[in-house]
Coordinates of C-alpha atoms in Angstrom, one line a residue:
Chain A
M1 CA 0.1 0.1 0.0
P2 CA 1.4 3.3 -1.1
F3 CA 0.9 6.5 1.4
P4 CA -1.8 8.8 0.5
S5 CA -0.6 11.1 -2.0
T6 CA 1.1 14.6 -1.2
A7 CA -1.5 16.8 -2.0
K8 CA -4.2 14.8 0.0
L9 CA -2.2 15.1 3.1
I10 CA -1.6 18.6 2.7
A11 CA -5.2 18.9 2.1
I12 CA -6.2 16.9 5.3
Q13 CA -3.8 18.8 7.3
T14 CA -5.2 22.0 6.5
R15 CA -8.5 21.4 6.6
Y16 CA -7.6 20.1 10.3
Q17 CA -5.8 23.3 11.7
L18 CA -9.0 24.8 10.2
V19 CA -11.3 23.0 12.1
S20 CA -9.1 23.4 15.4
F21 CA -9.0 27.2 14.6
W22 CA -12.8 27.6 14.5
R23 CA -13.1 25.4 17.7
I24 CA -11.2 28.0 19.7
P25 CA -13.3 30.7 20.2
V26 CA -10.6 33.0 21.3
A27 CA -8.5 32.5 18.4
V28 CA -11.2 33.3 16.2
F29 CA -12.2 36.6 18.0
F30 CA -8.7 37.8 18.4
T31 CA -8.1 37.1 14.8
L32 CA -11.4 38.0 12.6
G33 CA -14.1 39.7 15.2
L34 CA -11.4 42.0 16.7
P35 CA -10.3 43.7 13.6
L36 CA -14.0 43.8 12.7
V37 CA -15.0 45.6 15.9
M38 CA -12.2 48.0 15.5
L39 CA -13.5 48.7 11.9
V40 CA -16.7 49.5 12.8
L41 CA -15.8 51.9 15.9
L42 CA -13.1 53.9 14.2
N43 CA -15.6 54.5 11.2
A44 CA -17.9 55.4 13.9
L45 CA -15.9 57.6 15.6
F46 CA -13.6 59.1 12.5
G47 CA -14.8 57.5 9.6
S48 CA -16.5 60.9 8.0
S49 CA -13.2 62.9 7.8
T50 CA -10.7 62.8 4.9
T51 CA -7.4 61.1 5.2
E52 CA -4.7 63.6 3.5
T53 CA -1.7 61.6 1.9
A54 CA 1.5 62.8 -0.1
A55 CA 0.1 61.3 -2.7
G56 CA -3.7 62.1 -2.6
S57 CA -6.7 62.2 -0.3
W58 CA -9.5 59.6 0.3
P59 CA -12.2 58.8 2.8
T60 CA -10.8 57.8 6.2
S61 CA -13.2 54.8 6.4
H62 CA -11.4 53.4 3.1
F63 CA -8.2 54.0 4.6
Y64 CA -9.2 52.2 7.8
T65 CA -11.2 49.3 5.8
T66 CA -8.1 48.7 3.8
G67 CA -5.5 49.3 6.3
L68 CA -7.5 46.9 8.9
A69 CA -7.7 44.3 6.0
A70 CA -4.4 44.1 5.7
F71 CA -3.7 44.2 9.3
T72 CA -6.3 41.3 9.6
A73 CA -3.8 39.2 7.3
V74 CA -1.1 39.8 9.3
S75 CA -2.9 38.7 12.6
A76 CA -4.1 35.6 11.0
T77 CA -0.4 34.6 9.9
Y78 CA 2.0 36.1 12.3
T79 CA 0.1 36.4 15.6
N80 CA -2.0 33.5 15.0
L81 CA 1.0 31.1 14.1
A82 CA 3.4 32.7 16.9
N83 CA 0.3 31.5 19.5
M84 CA -0.8 28.6 18.1
V85 CA 2.3 26.5 17.2
P86 CA 4.2 27.0 20.9
I87 CA 0.9 26.1 22.0
R88 CA 0.9 22.5 20.1
R89 CA 4.7 22.3 21.0
D90 CA 3.8 23.2 24.8
E91 CA 1.3 20.3 24.7
G92 CA 3.5 17.6 23.1
V93 CA 1.4 17.4 20.0
L94 CA 4.2 18.8 17.8
K95 CA 6.7 15.9 19.1
R96 CA 3.7 13.4 18.5
W97 CA 3.7 14.3 14.8
R98 CA 7.2 14.0 14.3
G99 CA 6.7 10.1 15.4
T100 CA 4.3 9.5 12.7
P101 CA 4.9 8.8 8.8
L102 CA 3.5 12.3 7.9
P103 CA 6.7 13.8 6.6
T104 CA 7.3 17.2 9.2
W105 CA 7.3 20.0 6.3
M106 CA 3.7 18.9 5.2
Y107 CA 2.2 19.2 9.0
V108 CA 4.0 22.7 8.8
S109 CA 2.1 23.4 5.7
G110 CA -0.9 22.7 6.9
F111 CA -0.5 25.2 9.5
I112 CA 0.3 27.8 7.1
L113 CA -1.9 27.5 4.4
S114 CA -4.6 27.0 7.0
A115 CA -3.5 30.4 7.9
V116 CA -3.5 32.1 4.7
V117 CA -7.1 30.6 4.3
I118 CA -8.0 32.3 7.4
A119 CA -6.2 35.7 6.3
F120 CA -7.9 35.7 2.8
I121 CA -11.3 35.2 4.6
G122 CA -10.6 38.0 6.8
V123 CA -9.7 40.2 4.2
V124 CA -12.3 39.5 2.0
L125 CA -14.9 39.8 5.1
M126 CA -13.2 43.5 5.5
L127 CA -13.3 44.6 2.0
T128 CA -17.2 43.3 2.2
L129 CA -18.1 45.5 4.9
G130 CA -16.0 48.5 3.4
V131 CA -18.0 48.0 0.1
V132 CA -21.3 47.3 1.9
A133 CA -21.3 49.7 4.6
Y134 CA -18.7 52.5 3.9
G135 CA -18.7 52.9 0.1
L136 CA -15.2 51.3 -0.7
E137 CA -14.8 50.8 -4.5
I138 CA -13.0 48.0 -6.0
D139 CA -11.1 48.5 -9.5
P140 CA -10.9 45.4 -10.9
A141 CA -7.7 46.4 -12.6
K142 CA -5.7 46.7 -9.4
M143 CA -7.1 43.4 -7.7
P144 CA -4.4 41.5 -9.6
A145 CA -1.8 43.8 -7.6
A146 CA -4.1 43.4 -4.5
F147 CA -3.6 39.5 -4.9
V148 CA 0.2 39.5 -5.3
T149 CA 0.5 42.0 -2.6
F150 CA -1.9 39.6 0.2
V151 CA 0.4 36.8 -1.3
V152 CA 3.8 38.0 -0.6
G153 CA 2.5 39.7 2.6
V154 CA 0.9 36.4 4.1
S155 CA 3.9 34.3 3.1
T156 CA 6.6 36.7 4.9
F157 CA 4.0 37.2 7.8
A158 CA 3.4 33.5 8.3
A159 CA 7.7 32.8 8.2
L160 CA 7.9 35.5 10.7
G161 CA 5.2 34.0 13.0
M162 CA 7.1 30.6 12.5
A163 CA 10.4 32.2 13.5
L164 CA 9.0 34.0 16.6
A165 CA 7.4 30.6 17.5
S166 CA 11.1 29.2 16.8
L167 CA 12.9 31.6 18.9
V168 CA 10.3 31.8 21.8
K169 CA 10.5 28.7 24.0
S170 CA 6.8 28.7 25.7
A171 CA 3.5 29.5 24.9
S172 CA 2.6 32.1 27.1
S173 CA 5.4 34.1 26.4
A174 CA 5.3 33.4 22.6
A175 CA 1.7 34.9 23.0
A176 CA 3.0 38.0 24.6
A177 CA 6.0 38.5 22.2
A178 CA 3.4 38.0 19.0
N179 CA 1.5 41.3 20.6
A180 CA 4.1 43.4 21.9
T181 CA 5.7 43.4 18.7
I182 CA 2.8 43.7 16.1
L183 CA 0.6 46.1 18.1
P184 CA 3.2 49.0 18.6
L185 CA 4.3 48.7 15.1
A186 CA 0.3 49.0 14.1
F187 CA 0.2 52.5 15.7
V188 CA 3.5 53.4 13.1
S189 CA 2.2 51.6 10.3
N190 CA -0.6 53.0 8.5
V191 CA -3.2 50.9 10.2
F192 CA -5.0 52.8 12.8
I193 CA -3.3 56.4 11.6
Q194 CA -1.9 57.8 8.5
V195 CA 1.5 58.8 9.8
D196 CA 2.8 61.5 7.1
D197 CA 3.3 64.0 9.4
A198 CA 4.7 61.8 12.5
P199 CA 8.2 62.5 13.9
R200 CA 11.0 61.3 12.0
W201 CA 11.8 58.6 14.6
I202 CA 8.2 57.0 13.9
E203 CA 8.6 57.3 10.2
I204 CA 11.9 55.3 10.3
L205 CA 10.6 52.8 12.8
G206 CA 7.8 52.1 10.6
S207 CA 10.1 51.8 7.4
I208 CA 12.3 49.1 8.7
F209 CA 9.5 46.5 9.8
P210 CA 7.3 45.0 7.0
L211 CA 4.3 46.1 8.3
K212 CA 4.0 49.6 7.0
P213 CA 5.1 48.8 3.5
F214 CA 2.7 45.8 3.3
V215 CA -0.4 48.0 4.4
E216 CA 0.9 50.7 2.2
A217 CA 1.2 48.5 -0.5
F218 CA -2.3 46.8 0.2
Q219 CA -4.0 50.3 0.6
D220 CA -2.8 51.5 -2.9
C221 CA -4.8 49.0 -4.6
F222 CA -7.8 50.6 -3.4
A223 CA -7.1 54.0 -3.0
P224 CA -8.3 56.2 -5.8
F225 CA -5.1 58.5 -6.2
V226 CA -3.1 55.6 -7.3
E227 CA -3.3 54.2 -10.8
A228 CA -3.6 50.7 -12.1
P229 CA -2.1 48.3 -11.9
A230 CA -0.8 49.5 -8.7
F231 CA 2.1 47.2 -8.4
N232 CA 4.5 48.2 -5.6
W233 CA 7.7 46.2 -6.5
G234 CA 9.9 48.1 -4.4
S235 CA 8.0 47.6 -1.3
L236 CA 7.1 44.0 -2.0
A237 CA 10.7 43.2 -2.6
F238 CA 11.1 44.6 0.9
I239 CA 8.7 42.7 2.4
A240 CA 9.6 39.3 0.7
A241 CA 13.3 39.9 1.9
W242 CA 11.9 39.9 5.8
G243 CA 10.0 36.8 4.8
V244 CA 13.2 35.1 3.9
L245 CA 15.1 36.2 6.9
G246 CA 12.0 34.7 8.9
L247 CA 12.0 31.5 6.7
V248 CA 16.0 31.2 7.5
V249 CA 15.4 31.7 11.2
A250 CA 12.3 29.3 11.4
L251 CA 14.2 26.4 9.8
R252 CA 17.6 27.0 12.0
K253 CA 15.7 27.5 15.2
F254 CA 12.6 25.3 14.9
T255 CA 12.1 22.8 17.9
W256 CA 9.4 20.3 18.1
E257 CA 9.7 19.7 21.7
P258 CA 8.4 21.2 24.8
S259 CA 11.1 23.2 26.2
G260 CA 12.6 21.4 29.4
S261 CA 11.7 18.1 27.9
A262 CA 15.4 18.0 26.6
P263 CA 17.3 18.9 29.6
R264 CA 19.4 22.3 28.7
G265 CA 22.4 23.5 30.3
R266 CA 24.3 21.8 33.0
R267 CA 22.5 22.1 36.0
A268 CA 19.2 21.1 34.6
R269 CA 21.1 17.9 32.9
R270 CA 22.3 17.1 36.7
A271 CA 18.8 17.4 37.8
A272 CA 17.1 15.2 34.9
V273 CA 19.9 12.6 35.6
D274 CA 19.3 12.6 39.4
A275 CA 15.6 12.7 39.4
Chain B
M1 CA 15.4 -12.1 13.4
L2 CA 16.4 -8.9 15.4
A3 CA 13.8 -5.8 15.6
I4 CA 16.3 -3.8 17.7
E5 CA 20.1 -4.0 18.2
V6 CA 21.8 -1.8 20.4
S7 CA 25.5 -2.0 21.4
D8 CA 27.6 0.1 23.2
L9 CA 24.8 2.8 23.4
R10 CA 25.8 6.2 25.1
K11 CA 24.1 9.4 25.9
N12 CA 25.9 12.4 27.4
Y13 CA 23.9 15.4 28.4
G14 CA 27.1 17.8 28.5
D15 CA 29.2 16.0 31.1
V16 CA 26.3 13.9 32.5
Q17 CA 26.1 10.6 31.2
A18 CA 22.4 9.7 30.9
V19 CA 23.1 6.4 29.1
A20 CA 26.3 5.0 29.9
G21 CA 27.1 1.9 27.7
V22 CA 23.8 0.1 27.3
S23 CA 24.0 -3.2 25.0
F24 CA 20.9 -5.2 24.4
D25 CA 18.8 -7.2 21.6
V26 CA 15.2 -7.3 21.0
R27 CA 13.7 -10.4 18.8
E28 CA 11.3 -10.0 16.6
G29 CA 7.7 -10.6 18.4
E30 CA 9.2 -10.2 21.6
V31 CA 7.7 -8.1 24.3
Y32 CA 10.9 -6.7 26.0
A33 CA 10.7 -4.5 29.0
L34 CA 13.0 -1.8 30.2
L35 CA 13.0 -1.6 33.8
G36 CA 14.4 1.0 36.2
E37 CA 13.6 3.8 38.5
N38 CA 13.0 7.5 37.5
G39 CA 16.0 8.7 35.9
A40 CA 17.6 5.4 35.1
G41 CA 17.6 6.3 31.3
K42 CA 14.8 4.4 30.3
S43 CA 13.0 7.0 28.3
T44 CA 16.4 8.6 26.6
I45 CA 17.0 5.0 25.5
V46 CA 13.4 4.5 24.0
E47 CA 13.6 8.0 22.4
I48 CA 16.8 7.0 20.8
L49 CA 15.4 4.3 19.4
E50 CA 12.5 6.0 18.3
G51 CA 14.8 8.3 16.2
H52 CA 13.5 11.6 18.7
R53 CA 16.8 12.0 20.0
T54 CA 20.5 11.0 18.6
A55 CA 23.0 8.8 20.7
S56 CA 26.1 10.6 21.5
S57 CA 27.9 6.8 20.7
G58 CA 27.2 3.2 20.1
R59 CA 25.4 1.4 17.6
V60 CA 21.5 1.4 17.4
E61 CA 19.5 -0.5 14.9
V62 CA 15.7 -0.9 14.5
L63 CA 13.9 -3.0 12.1
G64 CA 17.4 -2.8 10.2
V65 CA 17.7 0.7 10.4
E66 CA 19.1 3.5 12.0
P67 CA 16.6 5.5 13.3
A68 CA 18.1 8.8 14.1
T69 CA 18.3 9.1 10.1
A70 CA 15.6 6.9 9.0
G71 CA 12.5 8.1 7.3
R72 CA 8.9 7.8 6.5
D73 CA 9.0 4.0 5.8
F74 CA 10.6 3.5 9.4
R75 CA 7.9 5.8 11.0
N76 CA 5.2 3.9 9.3
R77 CA 6.4 0.5 10.9
I78 CA 6.4 1.7 14.2
G79 CA 4.2 2.8 16.9
I80 CA 4.8 5.4 19.7
V81 CA 3.5 6.0 22.7
L82 CA 5.2 8.6 24.7
Q83 CA 5.4 9.7 28.3
S84 CA 3.8 12.7 28.1
S85 CA 2.7 14.1 24.7
G86 CA -0.8 15.6 24.1
V87 CA -3.6 15.4 21.8
E88 CA -5.4 18.3 20.0
S89 CA -8.1 18.8 23.0
E90 CA -10.6 20.3 20.6
F91 CA -11.1 16.9 18.6
T92 CA -13.1 13.8 19.0
V93 CA -11.3 10.4 19.8
R94 CA -12.9 9.5 16.3
E95 CA -11.5 12.5 14.5
V96 CA -7.8 12.3 15.7
I97 CA -7.6 8.4 15.1
E98 CA -8.8 9.1 11.6
L99 CA -6.5 12.1 11.3
Y100 CA -3.5 10.2 12.6
G101 CA -4.2 6.8 11.4
G102 CA -4.7 8.6 7.5
C103 CA -0.9 9.2 7.1
Y104 CA 0.2 5.6 7.5
R105 CA -0.4 3.2 4.5
Q106 CA -2.5 1.4 6.1
H107 CA -4.5 2.1 9.2
L108 CA -7.0 0.5 11.3
D109 CA -10.5 1.6 11.6
A110 CA -11.8 4.3 14.4
D111 CA -14.3 2.0 15.8
E112 CA -12.0 -1.1 15.7
V113 CA -8.8 1.0 17.7
A114 CA -11.4 2.4 20.1
G115 CA -12.6 -0.7 20.9
L116 CA -9.3 -2.0 21.3
V117 CA -8.3 0.3 24.0
G118 CA -11.6 0.5 25.6
L119 CA -12.7 3.8 24.6
D120 CA -16.1 2.9 22.4
E121 CA -18.5 4.6 24.5
K122 CA -16.3 7.7 24.4
V123 CA -15.3 7.8 20.6
D124 CA -17.2 10.8 19.9
A125 CA -16.5 12.5 23.1
R126 CA -14.1 15.6 22.6
I127 CA -10.6 14.5 24.1
G128 CA -10.9 17.9 26.4
S129 CA -13.9 16.2 28.5
L130 CA -11.7 12.9 28.9
S131 CA -10.2 11.9 32.4
G132 CA -6.0 11.3 32.5
G133 CA -6.6 7.9 32.2
Q134 CA -8.6 8.1 29.0
R135 CA -6.3 10.1 27.5
R136 CA -3.2 7.8 28.3
R137 CA -5.7 5.0 26.0
V138 CA -5.8 7.9 23.6
D139 CA -2.2 7.7 23.3
L140 CA -2.3 4.0 23.3
A141 CA -4.9 4.1 20.0
L142 CA -2.8 6.3 18.2
G143 CA 0.2 4.3 18.9
I144 CA -1.6 1.2 17.4
V145 CA -3.4 2.8 14.6
G146 CA -1.1 2.5 11.7
K147 CA -0.3 -1.2 12.4
P148 CA 2.7 -1.3 13.9
E149 CA 5.3 -4.1 13.7
L150 CA 7.0 -2.2 16.8
L151 CA 5.3 -0.6 19.6
F152 CA 7.0 1.7 21.9
L153 CA 5.1 2.1 25.2
D154 CA 7.1 4.5 27.3
E155 CA 5.3 4.1 30.9
P156 CA 2.1 3.3 29.3
T157 CA -0.1 2.7 32.5
T158 CA 1.5 5.2 35.2
G159 CA -1.4 7.1 36.4
F160 CA -4.3 4.3 35.6
D161 CA -6.3 3.0 38.2
P162 CA -6.0 -0.9 38.7
S163 CA -9.0 -1.7 36.4
A164 CA -7.6 0.5 33.6
R165 CA -4.1 -1.0 34.1
R166 CA -5.1 -4.8 33.9
K167 CA -7.2 -3.7 30.4
S168 CA -4.2 -2.1 28.9
W169 CA -2.0 -5.4 30.0
D170 CA -4.6 -7.6 28.2
L171 CA -4.4 -5.3 25.2
I172 CA -0.6 -5.3 25.1
E173 CA -0.6 -9.2 25.8
R174 CA -2.5 -9.5 22.7
L175 CA -0.9 -7.3 20.5
G176 CA 2.4 -9.2 21.7
S177 CA 0.9 -12.4 21.0
A178 CA -0.5 -11.1 17.4
G179 CA 3.1 -10.8 16.6
T180 CA 3.7 -7.1 17.2
T181 CA 7.1 -6.6 18.9
V182 CA 6.4 -4.1 22.0
M183 CA 9.3 -2.5 23.5
L184 CA 8.3 -1.3 26.9
T185 CA 9.5 0.9 29.6
T186 CA 8.2 0.9 33.4
H187 CA 9.1 1.2 36.7
Y188 CA 6.1 -1.2 37.8
L189 CA 7.6 -4.2 38.4
D190 CA 4.5 -6.1 38.2
E191 CA 3.9 -5.0 35.1
A192 CA 7.4 -6.2 34.0
E193 CA 6.6 -9.7 35.3
R194 CA 3.2 -9.9 33.5
L195 CA 4.1 -8.7 30.0
A196 CA 7.4 -9.1 29.2
D197 CA 8.9 -11.9 27.6
R198 CA 12.5 -10.7 28.8
V199 CA 13.5 -7.9 31.0
G200 CA 16.5 -5.5 31.3
V201 CA 17.1 -4.0 34.4
L202 CA 18.5 -0.4 33.9
S203 CA 20.2 1.7 36.8
R204 CA 22.1 4.8 36.5
G205 CA 22.4 4.4 32.5
R206 CA 23.7 1.0 32.9
L207 CA 22.0 -2.3 32.0
I208 CA 22.9 -4.3 35.3
A209 CA 20.6 -7.7 34.5
E210 CA 18.9 -8.9 31.8
G211 CA 16.8 -12.2 31.4
T212 CA 13.3 -13.5 31.4
P213 CA 11.5 -12.5 34.7
E214 CA 11.8 -16.1 35.4
D215 CA 15.8 -16.3 35.0
L216 CA 16.3 -13.1 36.9
I217 CA 14.1 -14.3 40.0
N218 CA 15.8 -17.7 40.2
K219 CA 19.5 -15.7 39.9
V220 CA 18.1 -14.2 43.2
S221 CA 18.3 -17.9 43.8
G222 CA 16.4 -17.5 47.2
T223 CA 13.8 -17.0 49.4
V224 CA 12.5 -14.1 50.9
V225 CA 11.6 -13.7 54.5
S226 CA 9.8 -10.9 55.8
F227 CA 8.3 -10.0 59.0
M228 CA 7.3 -6.6 60.8
L229 CA 9.5 -5.1 63.0
P230 CA 8.6 -6.1 66.7
D231 CA 8.1 -2.9 68.8
S232 CA 10.9 -3.8 71.2
V233 CA 13.3 -3.4 68.1
E234 CA 14.2 0.3 66.8
P235 CA 14.0 0.7 63.1
D236 CA 17.7 1.7 63.4
E237 CA 18.6 -1.3 65.1
A238 CA 17.0 -3.4 62.7
A239 CA 20.0 -4.1 60.8
S240 CA 22.2 -4.7 63.4
T241 CA 19.6 -7.1 65.2
F242 CA 18.3 -9.4 62.5
G243 CA 21.5 -9.8 60.4
P244 CA 23.7 -11.7 62.7
V245 CA 20.3 -13.9 63.8
L246 CA 19.6 -14.5 59.9
G247 CA 23.2 -14.4 58.5
V248 CA 22.9 -11.9 55.9
D249 CA 22.0 -8.5 55.6
V250 CA 18.6 -7.5 55.9
R251 CA 16.5 -4.5 54.3
V252 CA 14.1 -2.5 56.1
S253 CA 11.6 -0.1 54.5
G254 CA 9.1 1.3 57.4
R255 CA 8.3 -1.7 59.9
L256 CA 9.0 -4.1 56.9
V257 CA 12.1 -6.3 57.3
E258 CA 13.6 -8.3 54.5
A259 CA 16.0 -10.7 53.7
T260 CA 16.6 -12.8 50.8
I261 CA 18.2 -16.6 51.8
D262 CA 19.8 -19.2 50.3
H263 CA 18.9 -21.8 52.9
P264 CA 15.8 -20.7 55.0
A265 CA 15.2 -23.5 57.0
A266 CA 18.0 -22.8 59.3
A267 CA 17.8 -18.9 59.2
V268 CA 14.1 -19.4 60.1
N269 CA 14.6 -21.5 62.7
R270 CA 17.2 -19.3 64.0
L271 CA 14.9 -16.2 63.7
T272 CA 12.0 -17.8 65.5
S273 CA 14.2 -18.9 68.1
W274 CA 15.7 -15.5 68.7
A275 CA 11.8 -14.4 68.8
L276 CA 10.9 -17.1 71.8
E277 CA 13.9 -16.0 73.8
A278 CA 13.2 -12.5 73.3
G279 CA 9.5 -13.3 73.9
V280 CA 8.6 -11.0 71.2
E281 CA 5.9 -11.9 68.4
L282 CA 6.9 -11.3 64.5
D283 CA 4.0 -10.1 63.1
S284 CA 3.1 -11.0 59.4
L285 CA 6.2 -13.4 59.2
S286 CA 6.3 -14.9 55.9
V287 CA 8.6 -16.9 53.9
G288 CA 8.3 -17.0 50.2
R289 CA 9.3 -17.3 46.7
A290 CA 11.5 -14.2 45.4
S291 CA 9.5 -11.6 42.8
L292 CA 10.9 -9.2 40.5
E293 CA 10.7 -6.8 43.2
D294 CA 13.2 -8.3 45.2
V295 CA 15.3 -9.1 42.1
Y296 CA 15.3 -5.6 41.5
L297 CA 16.1 -4.5 45.1
A298 CA 19.1 -6.8 45.3
L299 CA 20.6 -5.6 42.3
T300 CA 20.0 -1.9 42.8
E301 CA 21.2 -2.5 46.3
D302 CA 24.6 -4.1 44.7
E303 CA 25.0 -0.9 42.5
G304 CA 24.3 1.4 45.3
D305 CA 27.6 -0.5 47.1
E306 CA 29.4 -0.2 44.2
Q307 CA 29.0 3.4 43.5
Q308 CA 30.0 4.4 47.5

């Protein structure tokens, strides 16, 4: 009997991670619910104003819709993976899978593909709400750019999420590290506020990390003052470079076992042997 | 045919030797138990055999391949029940059995596996709602779902109530008699005595004895004399009081005094004479055949002496 085909196994794994996501209410709320709530609140508060950018101006409700759509894609990949992978590692689930004939890369693929699907659902939800409730206009000529930007963005943030999951050893600190990195960054990355007139250091901070380039590139695909096809190749290359960095860290540092199961450090080893 | 061949296996964590030169073989179809206290190196050895850890030195061959570098085919032929590893608690028993089973070349049906491990009634319950013992049976279910030729069981019944233990023993015995090779670790002597064809006794990373439970018990070549310490003798005087009377070293645990004796008739005669003279009763006096526990205690005592 041959093994089930790779495509089938990856499909099963992706489905299993999706089912698992939908069965964890807190994950669904923070990944998909909270950005929607933020969108409704921010638009109720500030949505009727106009956002000025260097290139032109557009309704603030459209700025929020597209910025938060991009942010949802990031939270579905980066935050979600940095949360869930260490939880599965702490539970010993990763170690169990490593003892099965499923190649480990297929397991990881299922995790990442499920995150991409969740990101896609989140972005579509956001944009639909934008069109229906806030009059966001979708220009079909710019959708290829939106799609490519989405793919580059979720790949990068999934790789960075896996990198963080590899660097941080326990599930509780991984969740904290994910939020502590992405939330402050969101404030300087055009998600909640257009940062054109911000102090120089804030602009620099935003431009070092991939969040702002991603959010801007995605917003450009919907902004009326940007001409089709709206591909922002420079930003995409910059974002992808971060993705490669994340991938290298994840590949080098990823661990399958809960921390503490293999004794680290001389004292822990002695304790383990004497126990 | 050998299912497992281990020669001069060593595993160091820094300058600490967790496994200090262990050699043994497990034949195909055999149930082999590694017996030892916590920290003796059992789990380290088993995890090296499973491919979860690499050996520092020595040779390890499992089902004809080197586990550390073996691939998917090797993992298709083994089943692993780790000491502590979780299962996705959001899923039902049936879902996880199907999910994990689905990555083997062949797998058993979920209802069949649930029946084998005694979870028939819980097959549609979420893992999160199960008790600790029931989750351990899920571990066992996931270990056997892929029809393994070789099953690793790392302390499979730790934390079980007596009836669940007996059920698991029945299952392991059935697997063993159906031809599955089983590599078991345990610190329960009765478990090793009941299940294993052969036992390797591990202490401080070394194999200090090996054989069938029968062989090991016969090796102690003795009869165990035990009784409760009379009130007139303090526990710390027990060894100096009864050692000379019985003519061998005695073991004292709590108020229980035990000694393993080659020629019990004379020794018991001296003991009862001593009791009559001293005018004390020897409660629970028993003279019996050694059990694996006695073998184990005798062996690990020798080890301790050598170390000092």
